[in-house]
Amino acid sequence: MRVIIADHNRQVIEALKDYDPTFEWHDGTPLAFDIDAVVSPANTAGIMNGGYDAALRRHFGNTLEYRVRKSIEAKPIPVGEARAIQTADERVKWLIVAPTVSIAADGLSGHESVSYAAAYRSVIAAHRAGAVCLGMTGLGTGAGGLEIRKAIFQQCDGVEDALTDIHEI
């Protein structure tokens, strides 16, 4: 499985350069690449009206947000966990919902370890769904308000660890 982190935030890109991960990273949006799954750095209510989630809602339409919210109502997804939800998109077949923001915590992610957990669980969820290439932005680095460099290093560690673990399964 391949993973691509793509983001427009210069600080995210600089942190990725400094980390030098074994997976791909680019300046841009994950949707610009050949991916079949993308991470929604959602909030725990599934409201997709801010940050990268707003771009995902524009791409996939309001129906997918409705399905995400219904899924969360049926079985909540805590911050740092992830769930694959099938889309109707021909190319990007999976939305990996990985809340980085808790509605109960006034919209804050809390600690940079959230980025590790969300990244790790997203890779595992995408792998279990059968995805070949997962795209994501910086997790917790926008609306989540985390310190970008620390969050990106945690996120990269999470991706690297998950990629190692799925190859050992």
Tab-separated table of N, CA and C in Angstrom:
chain	number	residue	atom	x	y	z
A	1	MET	N	0.837	-1.183	0.000
A	1	MET	CA	0.000	0.000	0.000
A	1	MET	C	0.882	1.246	0.000
A	2	ARG	N	0.438	2.258	-0.755
A	2	ARG	CA	1.152	3.532	-0.809
A	2	ARG	C	0.409	4.574	0.018
A	3	VAL	N	1.163	5.514	0.559
A	3	VAL	CA	0.592	6.642	1.292
A	3	VAL	C	1.214	7.915	0.746
A	4	ILE	N	0.368	8.923	0.547
A	4	ILE	CA	0.821	10.237	0.099
A	4	ILE	C	0.278	11.277	1.067
A	5	ILE	N	1.168	12.116	1.604
A	5	ILE	CA	0.722	13.301	2.335
A	5	ILE	C	0.903	14.474	1.390
A	6	ALA	N	-0.163	15.222	1.174
A	6	ALA	CA	-0.115	16.422	0.338
A	6	ALA	C	-0.824	17.547	1.077
A	7	ASP	N	-0.208	18.715	1.082
A	7	ASP	CA	-0.759	19.846	1.818
A	7	ASP	C	-0.242	21.130	1.176
A	8	HIS	N	-1.020	22.201	1.290
A	8	HIS	CA	-0.604	23.505	0.766
A	8	HIS	C	0.126	24.339	1.812
A	9	ASN	N	0.057	23.949	3.062
A	9	ASN	CA	0.659	24.718	4.144
A	9	ASN	C	2.182	24.589	4.085
A	10	ARG	N	2.873	25.715	3.949
A	10	ARG	CA	4.343	25.713	3.833
A	10	ARG	C	4.997	25.084	5.061
A	11	GLN	N	4.450	25.322	6.249
A	11	GLN	CA	5.039	24.753	7.462
A	11	GLN	C	4.929	23.228	7.458
A	12	VAL	N	3.837	22.706	6.942
A	12	VAL	CA	3.674	21.254	6.823
A	12	VAL	C	4.726	20.705	5.871
A	13	ILE	N	4.899	21.360	4.726
A	13	ILE	CA	5.875	20.907	3.731
A	13	ILE	C	7.289	20.956	4.304
A	14	GLU	N	7.632	22.024	5.015
A	14	GLU	CA	8.966	22.130	5.627
A	14	GLU	C	9.181	21.021	6.662
A	15	ALA	N	8.163	20.731	7.466
A	15	ALA	CA	8.282	19.661	8.462
A	15	ALA	C	8.448	18.305	7.780
A	16	LEU	N	7.735	18.088	6.679
A	16	LEU	CA	7.889	16.832	5.929
A	16	LEU	C	9.299	16.710	5.362
A	17	LYS	N	9.841	17.799	4.838
A	17	LYS	CA	11.221	17.787	4.320
A	17	LYS	C	12.191	17.393	5.426
A	18	ASP	N	12.002	17.987	6.600
A	18	ASP	CA	12.900	17.709	7.724
A	18	ASP	C	12.773	16.269	8.213
A	19	TYR	N	11.569	15.738	8.216
A	19	TYR	CA	11.356	14.356	8.663
A	19	TYR	C	11.917	13.368	7.654
A	20	ASP	N	11.755	13.666	6.374
A	20	ASP	CA	12.221	12.812	5.274
A	20	ASP	C	11.631	11.395	5.355
A	21	PRO	N	10.306	11.286	5.210
A	21	PRO	CA	9.654	9.972	5.326
A	21	PRO	C	9.972	9.053	4.152
A	22	THR	N	9.694	7.774	4.335
A	22	THR	CA	9.912	6.800	3.256
A	22	THR	C	8.766	6.814	2.255
A	23	PHE	N	7.657	7.450	2.598
A	23	PHE	CA	6.504	7.529	1.705
A	23	PHE	C	6.500	8.886	0.991
A	24	GLU	N	5.606	9.022	0.004
A	24	GLU	CA	5.536	10.242	-0.805
A	24	GLU	C	4.916	11.408	-0.043
A	25	TRP	N	5.386	12.611	-0.355
A	25	TRP	CA	4.757	13.830	0.146
A	25	TRP	C	4.914	14.909	-0.914
A	26	HIS	N	3.925	15.791	-0.973
A	26	HIS	CA	3.895	16.814	-2.018
A	26	HIS	C	3.228	18.084	-1.507
A	27	ASP	N	3.555	19.180	-2.160
A	27	ASP	CA	2.831	20.427	-1.974
A	27	ASP	C	1.582	20.321	-2.842
A	28	GLY	N	0.409	20.383	-2.245
A	28	GLY	CA	-0.822	20.266	-3.024
A	28	GLY	C	-1.937	19.641	-2.217
A	29	THR	N	-2.866	19.047	-2.921
A	29	THR	CA	-4.005	18.383	-2.289
A	29	THR	C	-3.976	16.894	-2.619
A	30	PRO	N	-4.320	16.044	-1.682
A	30	PRO	CA	-4.329	14.605	-1.973
A	30	PRO	C	-5.194	14.234	-3.177
A	31	LEU	N	-6.279	14.964	-3.394
A	31	LEU	CA	-7.189	14.645	-4.495
A	31	LEU	C	-6.556	14.851	-5.869
A	32	ALA	N	-5.422	15.533	-5.938
A	32	ALA	CA	-4.733	15.751	-7.216
A	32	ALA	C	-3.907	14.535	-7.632
A	33	PHE	N	-3.822	13.543	-6.772
A	33	PHE	CA	-2.976	12.378	-7.037
A	33	PHE	C	-3.824	11.135	-7.293
A	34	ASP	N	-3.174	10.104	-7.788
A	34	ASP	CA	-3.855	8.852	-8.122
A	34	ASP	C	-4.049	8.030	-6.847
A	35	ILE	N	-5.104	8.362	-6.108
A	35	ILE	CA	-5.415	7.693	-4.843
A	35	ILE	C	-6.782	7.030	-4.954
A	36	ASP	N	-7.003	5.994	-4.155
A	36	ASP	CA	-8.339	5.391	-4.101
A	36	ASP	C	-8.955	5.494	-2.706
A	37	ALA	N	-8.249	6.178	-1.800
A	37	ALA	CA	-8.770	6.458	-0.463
A	37	ALA	C	-8.179	7.786	0.004
A	38	VAL	N	-8.966	8.534	0.774
A	38	VAL	CA	-8.499	9.821	1.288
A	38	VAL	C	-8.975	9.972	2.729
A	39	VAL	N	-8.133	10.600	3.546
A	39	VAL	CA	-8.456	10.793	4.958
A	39	VAL	C	-9.227	12.094	5.150
A	40	SER	N	-10.323	11.997	5.868
A	40	SER	CA	-11.062	13.159	6.347
A	40	SER	C	-10.624	13.393	7.788
A	41	PRO	N	-9.877	14.487	8.041
A	41	PRO	CA	-9.460	14.779	9.418
A	41	PRO	C	-10.625	15.413	10.178
A	42	ALA	N	-11.639	14.641	10.314
A	42	ALA	CA	-12.962	15.093	10.748
A	42	ALA	C	-12.998	15.542	12.200
A	43	ASN	N	-14.195	15.977	12.578
A	43	ASN	CA	-14.483	16.168	13.991
A	43	ASN	C	-15.372	15.001	14.425
A	44	THR	N	-15.551	14.867	15.709
A	44	THR	CA	-16.268	13.696	16.225
A	44	THR	C	-17.758	13.693	15.900
A	45	ALA	N	-18.276	14.780	15.329
A	45	ALA	CA	-19.681	14.822	14.917
A	45	ALA	C	-19.842	14.547	13.425
A	46	GLY	N	-18.731	14.524	12.686
A	46	GLY	CA	-18.813	14.282	11.247
A	46	GLY	C	-19.218	15.501	10.444
A	47	ILE	N	-19.154	16.669	11.058
A	47	ILE	CA	-19.481	17.907	10.352
A	47	ILE	C	-18.286	18.278	9.474
A	48	MET	N	-18.520	18.386	8.182
A	48	MET	CA	-17.434	18.598	7.217
A	48	MET	C	-17.519	20.000	6.603
A	49	ASN	N	-17.503	21.036	7.451
A	49	ASN	CA	-17.674	22.388	6.933
A	49	ASN	C	-16.445	23.272	7.065
A	50	GLY	N	-15.332	22.725	7.516
A	50	GLY	CA	-14.144	23.553	7.696
A	50	GLY	C	-12.884	22.855	7.237
A	51	GLY	N	-11.870	23.640	6.948
A	51	GLY	CA	-10.574	23.100	6.571
A	51	GLY	C	-10.659	22.161	5.383
A	52	TYR	N	-9.874	21.094	5.430
A	52	TYR	CA	-9.835	20.149	4.313
A	52	TYR	C	-11.155	19.397	4.163
A	53	ASP	N	-11.874	19.220	5.260
A	53	ASP	CA	-13.181	18.558	5.167
A	53	ASP	C	-14.136	19.312	4.248
A	54	ALA	N	-14.064	20.636	4.249
A	54	ALA	CA	-14.925	21.420	3.352
A	54	ALA	C	-14.584	21.120	1.893
A	55	ALA	N	-13.293	20.966	1.601
A	55	ALA	CA	-12.880	20.605	0.231
A	55	ALA	C	-13.382	19.209	-0.128
A	56	LEU	N	-13.331	18.292	0.823
A	56	LEU	CA	-13.836	16.937	0.570
A	56	LEU	C	-15.343	16.956	0.334
A	57	ARG	N	-16.055	17.759	1.099
A	57	ARG	CA	-17.505	17.856	0.907
A	57	ARG	C	-17.825	18.430	-0.474
A	58	ARG	N	-17.054	19.428	-0.909
A	58	ARG	CA	-17.274	19.973	-2.257
A	58	ARG	C	-17.008	18.909	-3.315
A	59	HIS	N	-15.983	18.089	-3.112
A	59	HIS	CA	-15.624	17.052	-4.085
A	59	HIS	C	-16.663	15.929	-4.125
A	60	PHE	N	-17.018	15.405	-2.961
A	60	PHE	CA	-17.900	14.237	-2.891
A	60	PHE	C	-19.386	14.587	-2.814
A	61	GLY	N	-19.707	15.797	-2.389
A	61	GLY	CA	-21.099	16.201	-2.237
A	61	GLY	C	-21.607	16.010	-0.819
A	62	ASN	N	-22.737	16.637	-0.542
A	62	ASN	CA	-23.326	16.603	0.801
A	62	ASN	C	-23.793	15.219	1.222
A	63	THR	N	-24.093	14.369	0.254
A	63	THR	CA	-24.590	13.029	0.579
A	63	THR	C	-23.571	12.238	1.389
A	64	LEU	N	-22.290	12.372	1.050
A	64	LEU	CA	-21.271	11.627	1.792
A	64	LEU	C	-21.166	12.149	3.222
A	65	GLU	N	-21.240	13.461	3.405
A	65	GLU	CA	-21.223	14.002	4.766
A	65	GLU	C	-22.397	13.440	5.570
A	66	TYR	N	-23.563	13.369	4.951
A	66	TYR	CA	-24.737	12.801	5.615
A	66	TYR	C	-24.457	11.360	6.040
A	67	ARG	N	-23.848	10.569	5.161
A	67	ARG	CA	-23.535	9.168	5.482
A	67	ARG	C	-22.503	9.079	6.604
A	68	VAL	N	-21.514	9.973	6.591
A	68	VAL	CA	-20.512	10.007	7.661
A	68	VAL	C	-21.196	10.300	8.991
A	69	ARG	N	-22.058	11.295	9.008
A	69	ARG	CA	-22.735	11.668	10.246
A	69	ARG	C	-23.635	10.548	10.753
A	70	LYS	N	-24.331	9.870	9.856
A	70	LYS	CA	-25.179	8.736	10.254
A	70	LYS	C	-24.326	7.599	10.819
A	71	SER	N	-23.180	7.349	10.212
A	71	SER	CA	-22.278	6.306	10.701
A	71	SER	C	-21.794	6.633	12.115
A	72	ILE	N	-21.450	7.901	12.334
A	72	ILE	CA	-20.975	8.330	13.651
A	72	ILE	C	-22.105	8.296	14.680
A	73	GLU	N	-23.322	8.649	14.265
A	73	GLU	CA	-24.470	8.557	15.180
A	73	GLU	C	-24.701	7.109	15.607
A	74	ALA	N	-24.564	6.183	14.668
A	74	ALA	CA	-24.782	4.765	14.968
A	74	ALA	C	-23.673	4.201	15.848
A	75	LYS	N	-22.441	4.628	15.580
A	75	LYS	CA	-21.292	4.150	16.350
A	75	LYS	C	-20.238	5.255	16.347
A	76	PRO	N	-20.117	5.994	17.452
A	76	PRO	CA	-19.175	7.115	17.498
A	76	PRO	C	-17.739	6.700	17.160
A	77	ILE	N	-17.009	7.647	16.582
A	77	ILE	CA	-15.589	7.452	16.283
A	77	ILE	C	-14.823	8.435	17.166
A	78	PRO	N	-14.124	7.956	18.182
A	78	PRO	CA	-13.362	8.863	19.038
A	78	PRO	C	-12.177	9.486	18.285
A	79	VAL	N	-11.686	10.596	18.805
A	79	VAL	CA	-10.483	11.218	18.261
A	79	VAL	C	-9.367	10.179	18.247
A	80	GLY	N	-8.662	10.099	17.117
A	80	GLY	CA	-7.548	9.167	16.986
A	80	GLY	C	-7.915	7.806	16.429
A	81	GLU	N	-9.194	7.535	16.248
A	81	GLU	CA	-9.640	6.289	15.622
A	81	GLU	C	-9.960	6.578	14.160
A	82	ALA	N	-10.271	5.551	13.378
A	82	ALA	CA	-10.583	5.754	11.956
A	82	ALA	C	-11.565	4.698	11.478
A	83	ARG	N	-12.356	5.090	10.482
A	83	ARG	CA	-13.327	4.180	9.874
A	83	ARG	C	-13.390	4.456	8.376
A	84	ALA	N	-13.418	3.393	7.575
A	84	ALA	CA	-13.554	3.524	6.120
A	84	ALA	C	-15.027	3.581	5.752
A	85	ILE	N	-15.384	4.583	4.962
A	85	ILE	CA	-16.750	4.723	4.459
A	85	ILE	C	-16.666	4.792	2.940
A	86	GLN	N	-17.411	3.914	2.288
A	86	GLN	CA	-17.370	3.856	0.827
A	86	GLN	C	-18.024	5.097	0.229
A	87	THR	N	-17.400	5.617	-0.823
A	87	THR	CA	-17.946	6.773	-1.534
A	87	THR	C	-18.629	6.289	-2.811
A	88	ALA	N	-19.248	7.201	-3.525
A	88	ALA	CA	-19.831	6.886	-4.832
A	88	ALA	C	-18.890	7.325	-5.954
A	89	ASP	N	-17.709	7.805	-5.582
A	89	ASP	CA	-16.732	8.298	-6.546
A	89	ASP	C	-16.062	7.122	-7.256
A	90	GLU	N	-15.896	7.220	-8.558
A	90	GLU	CA	-15.284	6.121	-9.317
A	90	GLU	C	-13.798	5.960	-9.030
A	91	ARG	N	-13.118	7.054	-8.715
A	91	ARG	CA	-11.675	7.004	-8.502
A	91	ARG	C	-11.322	6.852	-7.021
A	92	VAL	N	-11.838	7.736	-6.196
A	92	VAL	CA	-11.557	7.704	-4.756
A	92	VAL	C	-12.718	6.975	-4.086
A	93	LYS	N	-12.530	5.679	-3.908
A	93	LYS	CA	-13.617	4.805	-3.462
A	93	LYS	C	-13.870	4.831	-1.954
A	94	TRP	N	-12.881	5.301	-1.187
A	94	TRP	CA	-12.996	5.252	0.269
A	94	TRP	C	-12.672	6.598	0.899
A	95	LEU	N	-13.507	6.996	1.831
A	95	LEU	CA	-13.226	8.122	2.708
A	95	LEU	C	-12.871	7.513	4.058
A	96	ILE	N	-11.682	7.791	4.522
A	96	ILE	CA	-11.249	7.288	5.827
A	96	ILE	C	-11.492	8.408	6.838
A	97	VAL	N	-12.507	8.232	7.641
A	97	VAL	CA	-12.884	9.249	8.623
A	97	VAL	C	-12.029	9.037	9.867
A	98	ALA	N	-11.192	10.028	10.173
A	98	ALA	CA	-10.268	9.943	11.305
A	98	ALA	C	-10.354	11.242	12.102
A	99	PRO	N	-11.284	11.328	13.037
A	99	PRO	CA	-11.436	12.578	13.783
A	99	PRO	C	-10.153	13.005	14.492
A	100	THR	N	-9.794	14.260	14.252
A	100	THR	CA	-8.656	14.861	14.945
A	100	THR	C	-9.136	15.956	15.885
A	101	VAL	N	-10.426	16.239	15.842
A	101	VAL	CA	-11.009	17.306	16.646
A	101	VAL	C	-12.242	16.772	17.366
A	102	SER	N	-12.307	17.036	18.660
A	102	SER	CA	-13.470	16.639	19.457
A	102	SER	C	-14.418	17.821	19.596
A	103	ILE	N	-15.663	17.611	19.256
A	103	ILE	CA	-16.675	18.658	19.442
A	103	ILE	C	-16.776	19.013	20.925
A	104	ALA	N	-16.633	18.025	21.801
A	104	ALA	CA	-16.737	18.242	23.244
A	104	ALA	C	-15.563	19.043	23.798
A	105	ALA	N	-14.457	19.128	23.051
A	105	ALA	CA	-13.259	19.825	23.532
A	105	ALA	C	-13.106	21.190	22.868
A	106	ASP	N	-14.208	21.825	22.525
A	106	ASP	CA	-14.201	23.154	21.909
A	106	ASP	C	-13.402	23.204	20.611
A	107	GLY	N	-13.395	22.101	19.870
A	107	GLY	CA	-12.766	22.088	18.560
A	107	GLY	C	-11.264	21.954	18.561
A	108	LEU	N	-10.677	21.563	19.666
A	108	LEU	CA	-9.226	21.406	19.716
A	108	LEU	C	-8.856	19.934	19.700
A	109	SER	N	-7.700	19.648	19.117
A	109	SER	CA	-7.234	18.272	19.044
A	109	SER	C	-6.625	17.811	20.353
A	110	GLY	N	-6.032	18.715	21.085
A	110	GLY	CA	-5.423	18.337	22.345
A	110	GLY	C	-3.924	18.226	22.251
A	111	HIS	N	-3.414	17.064	21.933
A	111	HIS	CA	-1.982	16.795	21.917
A	111	HIS	C	-1.574	16.251	20.559
A	112	GLU	N	-0.323	16.476	20.199
A	112	GLU	CA	0.175	16.038	18.897
A	112	GLU	C	0.093	14.528	18.695
A	113	SER	N	-0.011	13.760	19.780
A	113	SER	CA	-0.144	12.306	19.647
A	113	SER	C	-1.428	11.927	18.907
A	114	VAL	N	-2.393	12.840	18.852
A	114	VAL	CA	-3.611	12.620	18.064
A	114	VAL	C	-3.235	12.396	16.601
A	115	SER	N	-2.237	13.132	16.122
A	115	SER	CA	-1.795	12.989	14.728
A	115	SER	C	-1.216	11.602	14.482
A	116	TYR	N	-0.481	11.078	15.449
A	116	TYR	CA	0.056	9.721	15.325
A	116	TYR	C	-1.090	8.719	15.233
A	117	ALA	N	-2.002	8.786	16.199
A	117	ALA	CA	-3.099	7.814	16.266
A	117	ALA	C	-3.976	7.875	15.021
A	118	ALA	N	-4.334	9.081	14.582
A	118	ALA	CA	-5.195	9.222	13.404
A	118	ALA	C	-4.497	8.696	12.153
A	119	ALA	N	-3.213	8.987	12.005
A	119	ALA	CA	-2.470	8.507	10.831
A	119	ALA	C	-2.349	6.986	10.859
A	120	TYR	N	-1.946	6.449	11.995
A	120	TYR	CA	-1.786	4.997	12.119
A	120	TYR	C	-3.101	4.284	11.812
A	121	ARG	N	-4.173	4.711	12.481
A	121	ARG	CA	-5.473	4.056	12.308
A	121	ARG	C	-6.024	4.240	10.894
A	122	SER	N	-5.712	5.373	10.259
A	122	SER	CA	-6.169	5.610	8.881
A	122	SER	C	-5.525	4.637	7.909
A	123	VAL	N	-4.231	4.423	8.053
A	123	VAL	CA	-3.533	3.476	7.171
A	123	VAL	C	-4.098	2.072	7.365
A	124	ILE	N	-4.304	1.680	8.611
A	124	ILE	CA	-4.851	0.351	8.893
A	124	ILE	C	-6.263	0.220	8.310
A	125	ALA	N	-7.114	1.231	8.512
A	125	ALA	CA	-8.492	1.184	7.988
A	125	ALA	C	-8.500	1.119	6.465
A	126	ALA	N	-7.639	1.894	5.813
A	126	ALA	CA	-7.564	1.878	4.346
A	126	ALA	C	-7.083	0.521	3.851
A	127	HIS	N	-6.098	-0.034	4.524
A	127	HIS	CA	-5.572	-1.355	4.155
A	127	HIS	C	-6.671	-2.415	4.270
A	128	ARG	N	-7.404	-2.390	5.373
A	128	ARG	CA	-8.482	-3.368	5.579
A	128	ARG	C	-9.602	-3.212	4.552
A	129	ALA	N	-9.800	-1.981	4.056
A	129	ALA	CA	-10.829	-1.737	3.036
A	129	ALA	C	-10.363	-2.168	1.646
A	130	GLY	N	-9.066	-2.465	1.516
A	130	GLY	CA	-8.533	-2.880	0.228
A	130	GLY	C	-7.970	-1.750	-0.609
A	131	ALA	N	-7.759	-0.585	-0.007
A	131	ALA	CA	-7.208	0.555	-0.739
A	131	ALA	C	-5.770	0.272	-1.169
A	132	VAL	N	-5.406	0.839	-2.305
A	132	VAL	CA	-4.053	0.691	-2.846
A	132	VAL	C	-3.204	1.913	-2.513
A	133	CYS	N	-3.814	3.105	-2.550
A	133	CYS	CA	-3.082	4.340	-2.268
A	133	CYS	C	-3.952	5.289	-1.452
A	134	LEU	N	-3.459	5.671	-0.292
A	134	LEU	CA	-4.165	6.543	0.642
A	134	LEU	C	-3.548	7.930	0.615
A	135	GLY	N	-4.389	8.945	0.441
A	135	GLY	CA	-3.937	10.330	0.505
A	135	GLY	C	-4.423	10.996	1.774
A	136	MET	N	-3.603	11.900	2.300
A	136	MET	CA	-4.002	12.662	3.483
A	136	MET	C	-3.264	13.990	3.510
A	137	THR	N	-3.831	14.934	4.245
A	137	THR	CA	-3.173	16.208	4.506
A	137	THR	C	-2.493	16.097	5.866
A	138	GLY	N	-1.945	17.217	6.354
A	138	GLY	CA	-1.472	17.247	7.725
A	138	GLY	C	-2.661	17.026	8.650
A	139	LEU	N	-2.520	16.180	9.644
A	139	LEU	CA	-3.628	15.831	10.543
A	139	LEU	C	-3.516	16.617	11.846
A	140	GLY	N	-4.542	17.421	12.111
A	140	GLY	CA	-4.555	18.243	13.317
A	140	GLY	C	-3.820	19.556	13.164
A	141	THR	N	-3.292	19.816	11.970
A	141	THR	CA	-2.451	20.994	11.750
A	141	THR	C	-3.236	22.222	11.310
A	142	GLY	N	-4.506	22.047	10.988
A	142	GLY	CA	-5.343	23.175	10.568
A	142	GLY	C	-6.303	23.538	11.677
A	143	ALA	N	-7.552	23.137	11.513
A	143	ALA	CA	-8.589	23.442	12.499
A	143	ALA	C	-8.263	22.847	13.866
A	144	GLY	N	-7.488	21.764	13.896
A	144	GLY	CA	-7.124	21.127	15.158
A	144	GLY	C	-6.194	21.955	16.015
A	145	GLY	N	-5.479	22.901	15.386
A	145	GLY	CA	-4.649	23.840	16.122
A	145	GLY	C	-3.390	23.282	16.749
A	146	LEU	N	-2.925	22.129	16.290
A	146	LEU	CA	-1.711	21.547	16.873
A	146	LEU	C	-0.459	22.252	16.358
A	147	GLU	N	0.617	22.169	17.130
A	147	GLU	CA	1.901	22.713	16.698
A	147	GLU	C	2.346	21.880	15.495
A	148	ILE	N	2.522	22.526	14.363
A	148	ILE	CA	2.645	21.826	13.085
A	148	ILE	C	3.826	20.864	13.032
A	149	ARG	N	5.002	21.308	13.380
A	149	ARG	CA	6.184	20.439	13.264
A	149	ARG	C	6.024	19.174	14.116
A	150	LYS	N	5.599	19.334	15.367
A	150	LYS	CA	5.411	18.176	16.249
A	150	LYS	C	4.324	17.251	15.705
A	151	ALA	N	3.226	17.849	15.228
A	151	ALA	CA	2.121	17.042	14.701
A	151	ALA	C	2.556	16.257	13.465
A	152	ILE	N	3.297	16.889	12.563
A	152	ILE	CA	3.745	16.204	11.342
A	152	ILE	C	4.713	15.081	11.685
A	153	PHE	N	5.624	15.313	12.622
A	153	PHE	CA	6.543	14.240	13.011
A	153	PHE	C	5.766	13.062	13.608
A	154	GLN	N	4.754	13.347	14.432
A	154	GLN	CA	3.913	12.284	14.990
A	154	GLN	C	3.151	11.570	13.878
A	155	GLN	N	2.588	12.338	12.945
A	155	GLN	CA	1.838	11.756	11.833
A	155	GLN	C	2.729	10.844	10.995
A	156	CYS	N	3.921	11.307	10.680
A	156	CYS	CA	4.846	10.487	9.883
A	156	CYS	C	5.227	9.209	10.623
A	157	ASP	N	5.467	9.319	11.932
A	157	ASP	CA	5.749	8.115	12.723
A	157	ASP	C	4.575	7.138	12.648
A	158	GLY	N	3.350	7.658	12.744
A	158	GLY	CA	2.162	6.807	12.667
A	158	GLY	C	2.040	6.099	11.333
A	159	VAL	N	2.285	6.830	10.240
A	159	VAL	CA	2.228	6.225	8.904
A	159	VAL	C	3.308	5.165	8.762
A	160	GLU	N	4.538	5.505	9.137
A	160	GLU	CA	5.654	4.555	9.012
A	160	GLU	C	5.379	3.285	9.818
A	161	ASP	N	4.906	3.444	11.056
A	161	ASP	CA	4.618	2.275	11.897
A	161	ASP	C	3.498	1.421	11.306
A	162	ALA	N	2.452	2.070	10.805
A	162	ALA	CA	1.336	1.314	10.213
A	162	ALA	C	1.782	0.571	8.959
A	163	LEU	N	2.579	1.220	8.121
A	163	LEU	CA	3.068	0.544	6.910
A	163	LEU	C	3.915	-0.670	7.275
A	164	THR	N	4.723	-0.539	8.314
A	164	THR	CA	5.509	-1.680	8.794
A	164	THR	C	4.583	-2.787	9.290
A	165	ASP	N	3.586	-2.408	10.088
A	165	ASP	CA	2.679	-3.402	10.665
A	165	ASP	C	1.845	-4.124	9.611
A	166	ILE	N	1.370	-3.422	8.579
A	166	ILE	CA	0.541	-4.111	7.580
A	166	ILE	C	1.370	-5.063	6.727
A	167	HIS	N	2.663	-4.804	6.634
A	167	HIS	CA	3.519	-5.732	5.889
A	167	HIS	C	3.864	-6.966	6.712
A	168	GLU	N	3.676	-6.873	8.030
A	168	GLU	CA	3.942	-8.010	8.909
A	168	GLU	C	2.705	-8.874	9.128
A	169	ILE	N	1.536	-8.358	8.739
A	169	ILE	CA	0.276	-9.101	8.952
A	169	ILE	C	0.201	-10.286	8.015
